[in-house]
Structures are given as C-alpha cells and as structure tokens.
Tab-separated table of C-alpha atoms and ligand atoms in Angstrom:
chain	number	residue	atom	x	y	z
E	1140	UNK	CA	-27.725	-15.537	28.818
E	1141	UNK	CA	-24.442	-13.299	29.801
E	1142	UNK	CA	-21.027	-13.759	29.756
E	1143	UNK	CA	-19.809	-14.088	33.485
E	1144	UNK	CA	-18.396	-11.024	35.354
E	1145	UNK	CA	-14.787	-10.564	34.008
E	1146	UNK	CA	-15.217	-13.045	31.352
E	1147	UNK	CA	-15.013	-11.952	27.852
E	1148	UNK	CA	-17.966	-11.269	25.563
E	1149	UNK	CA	-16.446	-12.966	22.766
E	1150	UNK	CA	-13.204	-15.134	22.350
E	1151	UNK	CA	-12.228	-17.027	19.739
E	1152	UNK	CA	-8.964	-19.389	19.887
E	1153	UNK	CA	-6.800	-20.874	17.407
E	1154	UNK	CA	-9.523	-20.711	14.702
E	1155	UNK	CA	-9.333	-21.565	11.702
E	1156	UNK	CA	-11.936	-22.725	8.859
E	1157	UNK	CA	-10.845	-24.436	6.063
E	1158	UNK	CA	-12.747	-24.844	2.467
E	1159	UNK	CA	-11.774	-27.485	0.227
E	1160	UNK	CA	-8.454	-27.385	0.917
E	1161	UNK	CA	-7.748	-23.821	1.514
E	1162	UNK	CA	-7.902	-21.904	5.286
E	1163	UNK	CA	-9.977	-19.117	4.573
E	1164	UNK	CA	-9.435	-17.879	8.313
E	1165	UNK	CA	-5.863	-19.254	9.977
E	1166	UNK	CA	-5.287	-19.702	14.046
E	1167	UNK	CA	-7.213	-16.353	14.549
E	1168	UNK	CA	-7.421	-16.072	18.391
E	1169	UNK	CA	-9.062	-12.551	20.031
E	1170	UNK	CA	-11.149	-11.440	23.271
E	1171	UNK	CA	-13.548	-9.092	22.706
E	1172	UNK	CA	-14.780	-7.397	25.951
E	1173	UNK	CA	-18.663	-5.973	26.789
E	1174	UNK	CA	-19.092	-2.539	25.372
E	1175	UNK	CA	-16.900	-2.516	22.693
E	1176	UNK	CA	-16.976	-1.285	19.384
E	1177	UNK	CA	-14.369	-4.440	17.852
E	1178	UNK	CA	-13.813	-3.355	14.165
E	1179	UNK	CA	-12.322	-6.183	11.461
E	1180	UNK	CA	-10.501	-4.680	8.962
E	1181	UNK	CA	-9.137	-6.053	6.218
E	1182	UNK	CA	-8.970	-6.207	2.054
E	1183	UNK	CA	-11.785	-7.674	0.390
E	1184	UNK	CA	-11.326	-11.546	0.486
E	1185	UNK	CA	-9.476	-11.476	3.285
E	1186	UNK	CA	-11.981	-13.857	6.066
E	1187	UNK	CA	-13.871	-11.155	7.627
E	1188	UNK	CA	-17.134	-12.445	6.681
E	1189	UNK	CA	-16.114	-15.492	7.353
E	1190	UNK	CA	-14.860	-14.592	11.001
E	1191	UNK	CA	-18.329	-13.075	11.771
E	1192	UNK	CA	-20.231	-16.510	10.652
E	1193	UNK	CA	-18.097	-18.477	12.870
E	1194	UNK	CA	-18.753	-15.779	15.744
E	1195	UNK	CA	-22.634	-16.093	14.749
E	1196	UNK	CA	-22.293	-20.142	14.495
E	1197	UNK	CA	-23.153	-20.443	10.988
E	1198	UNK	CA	-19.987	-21.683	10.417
E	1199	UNK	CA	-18.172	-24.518	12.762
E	1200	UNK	CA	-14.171	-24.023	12.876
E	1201	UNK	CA	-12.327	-26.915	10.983
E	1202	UNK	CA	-10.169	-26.058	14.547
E	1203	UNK	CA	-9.689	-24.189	17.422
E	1204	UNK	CA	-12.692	-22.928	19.711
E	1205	UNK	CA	-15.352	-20.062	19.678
E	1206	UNK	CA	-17.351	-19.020	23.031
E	1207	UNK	CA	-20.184	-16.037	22.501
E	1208	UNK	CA	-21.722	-14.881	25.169
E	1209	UNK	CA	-20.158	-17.892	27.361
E	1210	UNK	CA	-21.183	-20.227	25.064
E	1211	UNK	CA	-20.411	-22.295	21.595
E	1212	UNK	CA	-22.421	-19.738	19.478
E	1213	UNK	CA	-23.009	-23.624	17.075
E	1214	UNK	CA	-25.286	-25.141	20.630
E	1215	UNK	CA	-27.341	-21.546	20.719
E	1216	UNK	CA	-31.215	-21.894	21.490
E	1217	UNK	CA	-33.601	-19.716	20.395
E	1218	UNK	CA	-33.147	-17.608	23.557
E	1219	UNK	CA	-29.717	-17.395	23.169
E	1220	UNK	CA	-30.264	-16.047	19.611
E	1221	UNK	CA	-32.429	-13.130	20.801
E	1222	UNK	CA	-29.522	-11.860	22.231
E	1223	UNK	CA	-27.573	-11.787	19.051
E	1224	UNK	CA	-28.610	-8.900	16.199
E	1225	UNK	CA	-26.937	-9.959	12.581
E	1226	UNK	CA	-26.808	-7.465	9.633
E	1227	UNK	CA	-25.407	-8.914	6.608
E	1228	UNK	CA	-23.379	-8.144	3.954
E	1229	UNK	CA	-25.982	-8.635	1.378
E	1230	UNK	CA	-29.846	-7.624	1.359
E	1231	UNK	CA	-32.096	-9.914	2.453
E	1232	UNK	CA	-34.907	-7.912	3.511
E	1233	UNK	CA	-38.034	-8.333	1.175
E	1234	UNK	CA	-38.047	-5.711	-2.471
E	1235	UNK	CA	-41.979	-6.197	-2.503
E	1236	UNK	CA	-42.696	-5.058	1.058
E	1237	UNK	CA	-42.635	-2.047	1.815
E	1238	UNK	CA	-40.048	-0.265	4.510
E	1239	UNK	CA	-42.530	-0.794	7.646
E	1240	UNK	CA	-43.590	-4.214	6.318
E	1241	UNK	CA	-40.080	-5.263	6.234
E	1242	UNK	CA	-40.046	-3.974	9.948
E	1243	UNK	CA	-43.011	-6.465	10.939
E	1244	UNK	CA	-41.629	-9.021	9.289
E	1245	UNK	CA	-38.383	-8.832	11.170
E	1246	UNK	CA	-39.833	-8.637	14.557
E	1247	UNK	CA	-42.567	-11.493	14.019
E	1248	UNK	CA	-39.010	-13.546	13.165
E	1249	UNK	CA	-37.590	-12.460	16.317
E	1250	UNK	CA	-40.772	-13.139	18.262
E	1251	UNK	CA	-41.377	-9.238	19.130
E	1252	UNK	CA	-44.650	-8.943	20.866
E	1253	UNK	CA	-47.294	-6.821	19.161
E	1254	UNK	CA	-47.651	-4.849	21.973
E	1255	UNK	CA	-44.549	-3.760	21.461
E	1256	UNK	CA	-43.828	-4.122	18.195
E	1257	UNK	CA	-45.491	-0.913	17.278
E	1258	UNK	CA	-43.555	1.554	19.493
E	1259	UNK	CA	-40.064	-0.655	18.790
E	1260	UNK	CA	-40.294	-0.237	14.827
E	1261	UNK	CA	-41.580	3.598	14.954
E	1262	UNK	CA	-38.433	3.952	17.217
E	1263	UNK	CA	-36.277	2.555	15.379
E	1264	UNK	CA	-36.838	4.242	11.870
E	1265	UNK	CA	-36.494	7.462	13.378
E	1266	UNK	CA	-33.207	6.154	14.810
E	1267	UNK	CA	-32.402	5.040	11.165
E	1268	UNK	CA	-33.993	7.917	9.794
E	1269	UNK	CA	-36.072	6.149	7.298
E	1270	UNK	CA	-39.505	7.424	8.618
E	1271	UNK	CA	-40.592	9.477	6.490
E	1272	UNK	CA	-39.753	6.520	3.476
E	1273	UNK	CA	-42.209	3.917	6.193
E	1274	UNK	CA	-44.627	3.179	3.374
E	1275	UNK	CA	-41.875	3.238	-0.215
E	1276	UNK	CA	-41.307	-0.156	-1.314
E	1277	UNK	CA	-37.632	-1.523	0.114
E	1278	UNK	CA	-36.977	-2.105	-3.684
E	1279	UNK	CA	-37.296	1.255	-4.566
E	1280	UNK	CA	-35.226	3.005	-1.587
E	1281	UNK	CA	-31.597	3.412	-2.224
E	1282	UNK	CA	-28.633	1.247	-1.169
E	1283	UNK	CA	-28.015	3.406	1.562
E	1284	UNK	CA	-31.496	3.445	3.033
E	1285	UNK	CA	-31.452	-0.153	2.139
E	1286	UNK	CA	-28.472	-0.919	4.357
E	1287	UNK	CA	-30.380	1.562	7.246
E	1288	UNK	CA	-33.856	-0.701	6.461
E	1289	UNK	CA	-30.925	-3.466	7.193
E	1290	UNK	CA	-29.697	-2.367	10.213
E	1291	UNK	CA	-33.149	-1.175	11.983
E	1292	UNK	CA	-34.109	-5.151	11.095
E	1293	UNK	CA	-31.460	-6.273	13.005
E	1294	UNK	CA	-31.826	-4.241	15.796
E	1295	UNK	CA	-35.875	-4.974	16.383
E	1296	UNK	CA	-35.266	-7.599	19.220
E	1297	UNK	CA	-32.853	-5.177	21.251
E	1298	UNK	CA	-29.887	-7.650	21.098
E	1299	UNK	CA	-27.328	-6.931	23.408
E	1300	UNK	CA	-24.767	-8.012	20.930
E	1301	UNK	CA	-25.057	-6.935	17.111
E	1302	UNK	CA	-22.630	-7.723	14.433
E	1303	UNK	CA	-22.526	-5.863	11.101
E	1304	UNK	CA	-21.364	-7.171	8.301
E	1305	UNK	CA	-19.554	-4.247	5.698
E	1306	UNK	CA	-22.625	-1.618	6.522
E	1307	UNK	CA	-20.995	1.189	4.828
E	1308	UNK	CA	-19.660	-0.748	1.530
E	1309	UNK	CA	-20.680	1.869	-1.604
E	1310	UNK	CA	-21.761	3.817	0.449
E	1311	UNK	CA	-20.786	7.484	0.076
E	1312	UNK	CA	-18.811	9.118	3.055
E	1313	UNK	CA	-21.527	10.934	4.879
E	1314	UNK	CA	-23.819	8.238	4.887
E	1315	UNK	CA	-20.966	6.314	6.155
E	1316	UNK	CA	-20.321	8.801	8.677
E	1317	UNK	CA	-23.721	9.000	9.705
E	1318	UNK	CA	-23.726	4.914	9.963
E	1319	UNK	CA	-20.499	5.426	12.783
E	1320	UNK	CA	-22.577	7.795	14.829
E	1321	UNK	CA	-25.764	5.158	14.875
E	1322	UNK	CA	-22.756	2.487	15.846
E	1323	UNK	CA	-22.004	4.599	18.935
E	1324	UNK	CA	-25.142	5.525	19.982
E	1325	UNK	CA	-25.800	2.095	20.448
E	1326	UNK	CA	-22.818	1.644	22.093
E	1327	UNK	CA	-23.807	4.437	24.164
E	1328	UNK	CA	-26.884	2.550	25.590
E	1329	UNK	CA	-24.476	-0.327	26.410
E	1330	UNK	CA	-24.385	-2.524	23.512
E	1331	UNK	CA	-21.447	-3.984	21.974
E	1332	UNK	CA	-20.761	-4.521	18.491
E	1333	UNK	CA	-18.382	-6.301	15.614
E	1334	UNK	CA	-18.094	-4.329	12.296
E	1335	UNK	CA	-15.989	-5.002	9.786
E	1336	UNK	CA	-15.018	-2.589	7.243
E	1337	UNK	CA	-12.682	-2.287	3.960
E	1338	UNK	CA	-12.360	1.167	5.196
E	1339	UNK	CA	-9.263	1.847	7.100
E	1340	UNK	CA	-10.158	5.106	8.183
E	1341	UNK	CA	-13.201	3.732	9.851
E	1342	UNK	CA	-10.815	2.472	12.317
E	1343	UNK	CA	-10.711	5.343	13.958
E	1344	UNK	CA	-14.568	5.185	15.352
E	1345	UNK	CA	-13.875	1.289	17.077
E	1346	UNK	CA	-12.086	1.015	20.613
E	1347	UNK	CA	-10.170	-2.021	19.595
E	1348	UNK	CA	-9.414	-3.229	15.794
E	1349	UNK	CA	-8.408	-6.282	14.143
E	1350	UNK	CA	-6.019	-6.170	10.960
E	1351	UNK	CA	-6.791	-9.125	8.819
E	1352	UNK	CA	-4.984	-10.166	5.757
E	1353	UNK	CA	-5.241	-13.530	3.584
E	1354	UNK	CA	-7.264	-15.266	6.148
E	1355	UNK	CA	-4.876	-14.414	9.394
E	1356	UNK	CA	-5.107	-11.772	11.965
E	1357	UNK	CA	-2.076	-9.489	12.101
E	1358	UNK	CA	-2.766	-7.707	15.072
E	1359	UNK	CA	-5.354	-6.152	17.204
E	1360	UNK	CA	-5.282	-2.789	18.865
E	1361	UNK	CA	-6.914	0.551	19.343
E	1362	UNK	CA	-6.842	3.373	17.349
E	1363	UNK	CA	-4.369	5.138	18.981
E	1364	UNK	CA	-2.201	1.936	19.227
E	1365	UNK	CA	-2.176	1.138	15.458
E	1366	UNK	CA	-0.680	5.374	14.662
E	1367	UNK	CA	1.694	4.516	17.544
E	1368	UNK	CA	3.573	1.217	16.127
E	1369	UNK	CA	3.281	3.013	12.499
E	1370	UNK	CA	5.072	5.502	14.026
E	1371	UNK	CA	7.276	4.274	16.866
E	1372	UNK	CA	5.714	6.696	19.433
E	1373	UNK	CA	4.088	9.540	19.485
E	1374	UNK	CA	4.894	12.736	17.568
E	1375	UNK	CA	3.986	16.393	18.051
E	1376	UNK	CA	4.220	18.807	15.641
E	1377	UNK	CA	5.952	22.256	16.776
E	1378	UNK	CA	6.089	25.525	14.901
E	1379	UNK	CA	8.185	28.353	16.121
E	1380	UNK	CA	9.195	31.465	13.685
E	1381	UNK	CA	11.397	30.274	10.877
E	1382	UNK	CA	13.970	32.420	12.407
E	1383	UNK	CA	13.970	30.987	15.986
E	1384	UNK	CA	14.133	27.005	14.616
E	1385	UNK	CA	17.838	26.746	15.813
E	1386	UNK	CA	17.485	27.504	19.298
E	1387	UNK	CA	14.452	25.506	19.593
E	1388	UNK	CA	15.538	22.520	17.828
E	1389	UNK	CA	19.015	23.153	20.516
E	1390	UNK	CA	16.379	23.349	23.180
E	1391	UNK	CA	14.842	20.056	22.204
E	1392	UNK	CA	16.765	18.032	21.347
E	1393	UNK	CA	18.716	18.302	25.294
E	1394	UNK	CA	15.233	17.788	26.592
E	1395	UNK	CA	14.881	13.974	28.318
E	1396	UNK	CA	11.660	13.432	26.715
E	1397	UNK	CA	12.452	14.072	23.286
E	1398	UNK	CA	13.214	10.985	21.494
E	1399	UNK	CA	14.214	12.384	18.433
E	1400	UNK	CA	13.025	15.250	16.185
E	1401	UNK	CA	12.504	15.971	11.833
E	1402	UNK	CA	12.055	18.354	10.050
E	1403	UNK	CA	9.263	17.516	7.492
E	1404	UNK	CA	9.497	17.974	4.171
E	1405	UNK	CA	6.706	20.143	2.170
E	1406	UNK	CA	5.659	21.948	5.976
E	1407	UNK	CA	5.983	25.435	6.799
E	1408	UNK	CA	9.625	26.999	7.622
E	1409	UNK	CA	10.470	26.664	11.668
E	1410	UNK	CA	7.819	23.372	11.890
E	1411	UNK	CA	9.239	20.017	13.609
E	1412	UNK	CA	7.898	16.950	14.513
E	1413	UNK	CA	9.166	16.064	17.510
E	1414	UNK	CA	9.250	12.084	18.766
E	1415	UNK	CA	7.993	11.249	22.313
E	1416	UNK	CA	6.763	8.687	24.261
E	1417	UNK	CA	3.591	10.296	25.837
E	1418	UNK	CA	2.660	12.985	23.610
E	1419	UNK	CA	0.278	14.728	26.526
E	1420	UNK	CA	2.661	14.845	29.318
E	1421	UNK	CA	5.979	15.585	26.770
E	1422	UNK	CA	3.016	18.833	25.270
E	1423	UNK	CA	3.021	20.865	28.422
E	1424	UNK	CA	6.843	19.960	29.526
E	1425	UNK	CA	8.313	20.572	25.889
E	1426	UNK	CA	6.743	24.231	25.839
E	1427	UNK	CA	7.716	24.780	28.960
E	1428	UNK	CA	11.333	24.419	28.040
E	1429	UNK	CA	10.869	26.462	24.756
E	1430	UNK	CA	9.427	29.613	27.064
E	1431	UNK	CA	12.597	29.635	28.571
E	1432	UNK	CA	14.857	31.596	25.953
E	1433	UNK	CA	12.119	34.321	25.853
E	1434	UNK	CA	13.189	35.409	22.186
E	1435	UNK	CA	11.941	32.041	20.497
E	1436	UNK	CA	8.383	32.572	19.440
E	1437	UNK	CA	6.306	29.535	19.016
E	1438	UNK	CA	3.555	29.759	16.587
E	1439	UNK	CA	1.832	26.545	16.612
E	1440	UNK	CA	1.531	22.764	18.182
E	1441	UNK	CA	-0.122	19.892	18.419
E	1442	UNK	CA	-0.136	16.256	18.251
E	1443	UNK	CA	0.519	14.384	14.816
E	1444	UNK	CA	-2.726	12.437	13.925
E	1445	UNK	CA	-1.909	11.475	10.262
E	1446	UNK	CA	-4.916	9.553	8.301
E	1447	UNK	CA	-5.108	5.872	8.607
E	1448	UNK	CA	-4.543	5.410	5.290
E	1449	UNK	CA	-1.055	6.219	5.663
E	1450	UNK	CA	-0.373	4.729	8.852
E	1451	UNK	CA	-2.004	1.454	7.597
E	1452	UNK	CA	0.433	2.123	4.335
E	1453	UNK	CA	2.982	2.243	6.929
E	1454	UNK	CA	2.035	-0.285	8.947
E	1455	UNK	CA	1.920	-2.492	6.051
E	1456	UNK	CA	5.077	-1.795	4.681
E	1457	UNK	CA	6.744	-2.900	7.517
E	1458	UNK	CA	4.876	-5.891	7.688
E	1459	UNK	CA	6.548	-7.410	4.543
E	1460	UNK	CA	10.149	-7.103	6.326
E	1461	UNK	CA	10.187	-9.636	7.932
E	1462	UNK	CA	12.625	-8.649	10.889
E	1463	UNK	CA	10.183	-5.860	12.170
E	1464	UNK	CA	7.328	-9.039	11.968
E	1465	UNK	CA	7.669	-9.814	16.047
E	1466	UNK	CA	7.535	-5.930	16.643
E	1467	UNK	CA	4.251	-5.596	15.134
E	1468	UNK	CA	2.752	-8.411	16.707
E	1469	UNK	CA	3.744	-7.822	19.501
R	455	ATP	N1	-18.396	-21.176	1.601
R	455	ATP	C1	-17.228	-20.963	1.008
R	455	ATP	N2	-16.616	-21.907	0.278
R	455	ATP	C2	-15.413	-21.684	-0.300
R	455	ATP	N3	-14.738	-20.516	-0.224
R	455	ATP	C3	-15.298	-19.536	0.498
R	455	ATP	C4	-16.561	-19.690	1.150
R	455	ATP	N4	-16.847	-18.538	1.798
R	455	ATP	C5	-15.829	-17.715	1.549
R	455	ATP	N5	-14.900	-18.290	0.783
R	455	ATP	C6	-13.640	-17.688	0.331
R	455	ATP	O1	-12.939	-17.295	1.495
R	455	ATP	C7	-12.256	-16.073	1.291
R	455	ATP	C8	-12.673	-15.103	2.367
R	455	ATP	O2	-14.024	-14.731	2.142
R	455	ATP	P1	-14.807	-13.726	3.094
R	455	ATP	O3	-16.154	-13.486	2.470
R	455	ATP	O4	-14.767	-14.225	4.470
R	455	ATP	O5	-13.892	-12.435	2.984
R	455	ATP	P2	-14.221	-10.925	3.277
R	455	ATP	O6	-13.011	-10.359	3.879
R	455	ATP	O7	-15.488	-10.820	4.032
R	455	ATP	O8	-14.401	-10.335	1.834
R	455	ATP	P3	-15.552	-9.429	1.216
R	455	ATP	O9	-15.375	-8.107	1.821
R	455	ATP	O10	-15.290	-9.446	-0.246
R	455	ATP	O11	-16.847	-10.096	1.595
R	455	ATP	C9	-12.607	-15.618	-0.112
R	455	ATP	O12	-11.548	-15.976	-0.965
R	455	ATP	C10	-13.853	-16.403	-0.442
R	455	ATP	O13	-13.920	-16.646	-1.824
C-alpha cells in the first residue's frame, strides 16, 4: 500500500473526537507529505495522543475524515498495518523478558520471518544502542533504554511510516538529543514520521510542526516559519565598534531592505538587530553598504535564532489578542 504520486501521506480533515461530551481534538485538518519529520506540539492534555490514535485508527472521529497511506487508517488489513510502526506513550513491552526477548516477541507480532529476524533485531539494537544490555531484563534497564527497547520494537517490521508517541518525556536532554538524531536517520533512509513532543525546542529537529492547544490546532509550519511570525521577519544581529553605531545605524536605516532596526537591551555597545525580510540575501547586501564609509568597523553578524522557548512565549502571547488571531493562522 502507498499513497499515490502527489497525494499526501497523511491528511486529516475537519476532525474532531468527542468524549462524553467534551471535544478532546476540534476540526483539526493537516497534510502531511512523504519524508517528513511532522512534529505535534503541544501542553500536556492538549489531544496529541489523541490525534496520533485517530491517525493509527484506534480511534474513529466523532467527525470529519482521516486517510493514511490513501486509506481510512479504521478499514486497515493486516498488510496495511505492516506498513505502520507505533511507539507509545507508555511501556508495553514485557518487564520479565529480557531486552532481545522483547525483540522476538515484537517481530513474531509483526510476522518477521526468522530468517530475518536475527540480522533485523541485532541491527536494530546497535541502532538503539542497547546491545550490549541484549540479555538485562527490560524491567531492570532504565526509562531511557526502556523508551530505546520501545522504539527498536516498533521499528522491527521496517514500516515506512512510524509514529512516536512523547519518546523523549523524562528523559534527560542528551538522551533526548540522541533520540532526534535516531529520528533523522530514519528519515534519512526515507521514512517519514509523526512525533509529538511537550518540548518546544524539539521543534527545531521536524520539517513541519503542529501547535496544539486545548484540543485545536493553531497552526502548522516549519521551524523557520514559527521564529518568523514570532518575530515578523527575519532579524540579523550587527555589531560594529561602539563608536561607529551612528553612522551605521544612518547607513541602515536608508538601506531598502531594512525594515526596521533596535537596539537590544542587555547586548554589547554598537550591537543592532536589524529587521528584514530575507535575512540571507539582506546579510551580504547590508555589509556591503556598511564597507562603504571605510571608518565604520564591524565586529560581528549573524542571523537572530532565539530559543523556541521564547518564540513559542511569543508566539503565544500574541495568540490571546485576539486581533493578531487571523495573522497567526494565517
Ligand atoms: N478515552 C478517553 N476518554 C475520555 N477522555 C479522554 C480519553 N482520552 C483522552 N482523554 C482526555 O482528552 C484530553 C487529551 O488527552 P491526550 O492524551 O490526547 O493529550 P496529550 O496532549 O497527549 O497529553 P499527554 O501528553 O498528557 O498524554 C485529556 O484531557 C484527556 O484526559
């Protein structure tokens, strides 16, 4: 089973699902394309889970539609569920078996041949580096090798399409790190994924990200989208001696593609941040025009990449007035 050419891997539209009577996810509508690396962020509570059941067909939406793959992910065969890896939130691997056990066990579920089970599992917890833990008990490992045990399980049948479920919740920052570069190695050999993630900084390892909150998608963007509408374009910071900040800033601030320019608080004397539109063709052009009074000397630039924490802050922040609502959704 594959999605047709130019059709997308995943699209959901107009979903919601409703408990009781309270929509846990609300109208949430998304493409997600072949090769990506989607990310679902959102507070704790806010649907994510959720969102990936209904994407897995565990859950039916109360309304709207869901198409995996090409088809309702609810109607899949067994086929069509070898395509699909799934590692949860929760462990559900077995305490009593030990690491490599666990590994059988998963690929016996999938149907993984024993003639290639061996050479799949040994690959894959050296990928997860837990082979040197093959024969510990999965009770005894720690969270964090539990979560790799996890995500080796899930992998076992090679499915094109693996969603993971929170894998770096608790989970100190290297580990976490470590979990990102196993996410795009596997991207790498052409698989696509769905994380979600509590973690807004994670955002910065997906192409494409969705902001949830209370059940309803906010927006969806990449990376490099979400700094842009939390700042309202992009921003280089300049430094030039403390001394020569006058005729630079004069410079600037005549130059067409300067949109507007600050000087930050708490930042060395003679720095700027500087407002563009395209911060790698405005990079080149902008020091171009600062080379031409000879006597200003700059000392440092580069583009402005704050953390995601603030630009979610940011992002958020402008959420609750509701006049800027249509910009960020747009
Ligand atoms: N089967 C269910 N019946 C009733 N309410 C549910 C059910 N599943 C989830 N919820 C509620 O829906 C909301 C969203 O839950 P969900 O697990 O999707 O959020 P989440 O963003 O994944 O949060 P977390 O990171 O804590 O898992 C929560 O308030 C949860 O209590």
């Amino acid at each position: 089973m594959q999605a047709h050419a130019g059709q997308s891997l995943i699209q959901l539209q107009q979903v919601t699902k409703r408990f009781g009577d309270r929509d846990v996810v609300r109208d949430v509508s998304w493409n997600i394309q072949p090769g990506e690396i989607f990310g679902i962020v959102g507070p704790s509570g806010c649907g994510k889970t959720t969102t990936v059941r209904l994407m897995t067909g565990v859950y039916i939406p109360t309304t709207g539609s869901v198409s995996v793959l090409g088809k309702n992910p609810a109607t899949f065969n067994a086929h069509d569920r070898e395509q699909l890896g799934y590692m949860p939130q929760l462990f559900v691997l077995y305490p009593n078996l030990n690491v490599v056990e666990n590994m059988r066990f998963a690929a016996s579920m999938y149907g993984v041949s024993l003639t290639k089970r061996r050479k799949r599992i040994d690959e894959l917890l050296d990928f997860v580096e837990l082979d040197q833990a093959r024969r510990t008990l999965a009770g005894n490992i720690s969270g964090g090798m539990q979560r790799r045990l996890q995500l080796a399980a899930a992998l076992v049948h090679e499915p094109e399409l693996l969603f993971v479920d929170e894998p770096t919740a608790g989970i100190d920052p290297v580990l976490r790190g470590r979990f990102w570069d196993q996410f795009k190695e596997l991207k790498a050999m052409g698989k696509s994924l769905v994380v979600t993630t509590q973690y807004v900084n994670e955002v910065a390892y997906c192409d494409r990200v969705a902001v949830m909150r209370d059940g309803q998608l906010l927006l969806v963007d990449t990376p490099d989208g979400l700094r842009r509408r939390a700042l309202g374009s992009d921003v280089l910071t300049i430094r030039v001696d403390a001394e020569d900040l006058r005729n630079a800033v004069r410079i600037l601030s005549r130059h067409q593609l300067v949109l507007g320019i600050e000087r930050p608080h708490n930042a060395p004397l003679g720095s700027m941040m500087v407002y563009v539109d395209d911060a790698s063709t405005a990079l080149p052009e902008l020091l171009a025009a600062l080379a031409t009074d000879p006597t200003i000397d700059t000392r440092q630039v580069g583009e402005y990449n704050p953390p995601f924490d603030d630009i979610f802050i940011t992002l958020m922040e402008r959420l609750e007035q509701p006049e800027s609502k249509e910009q960020i959704n747009a």
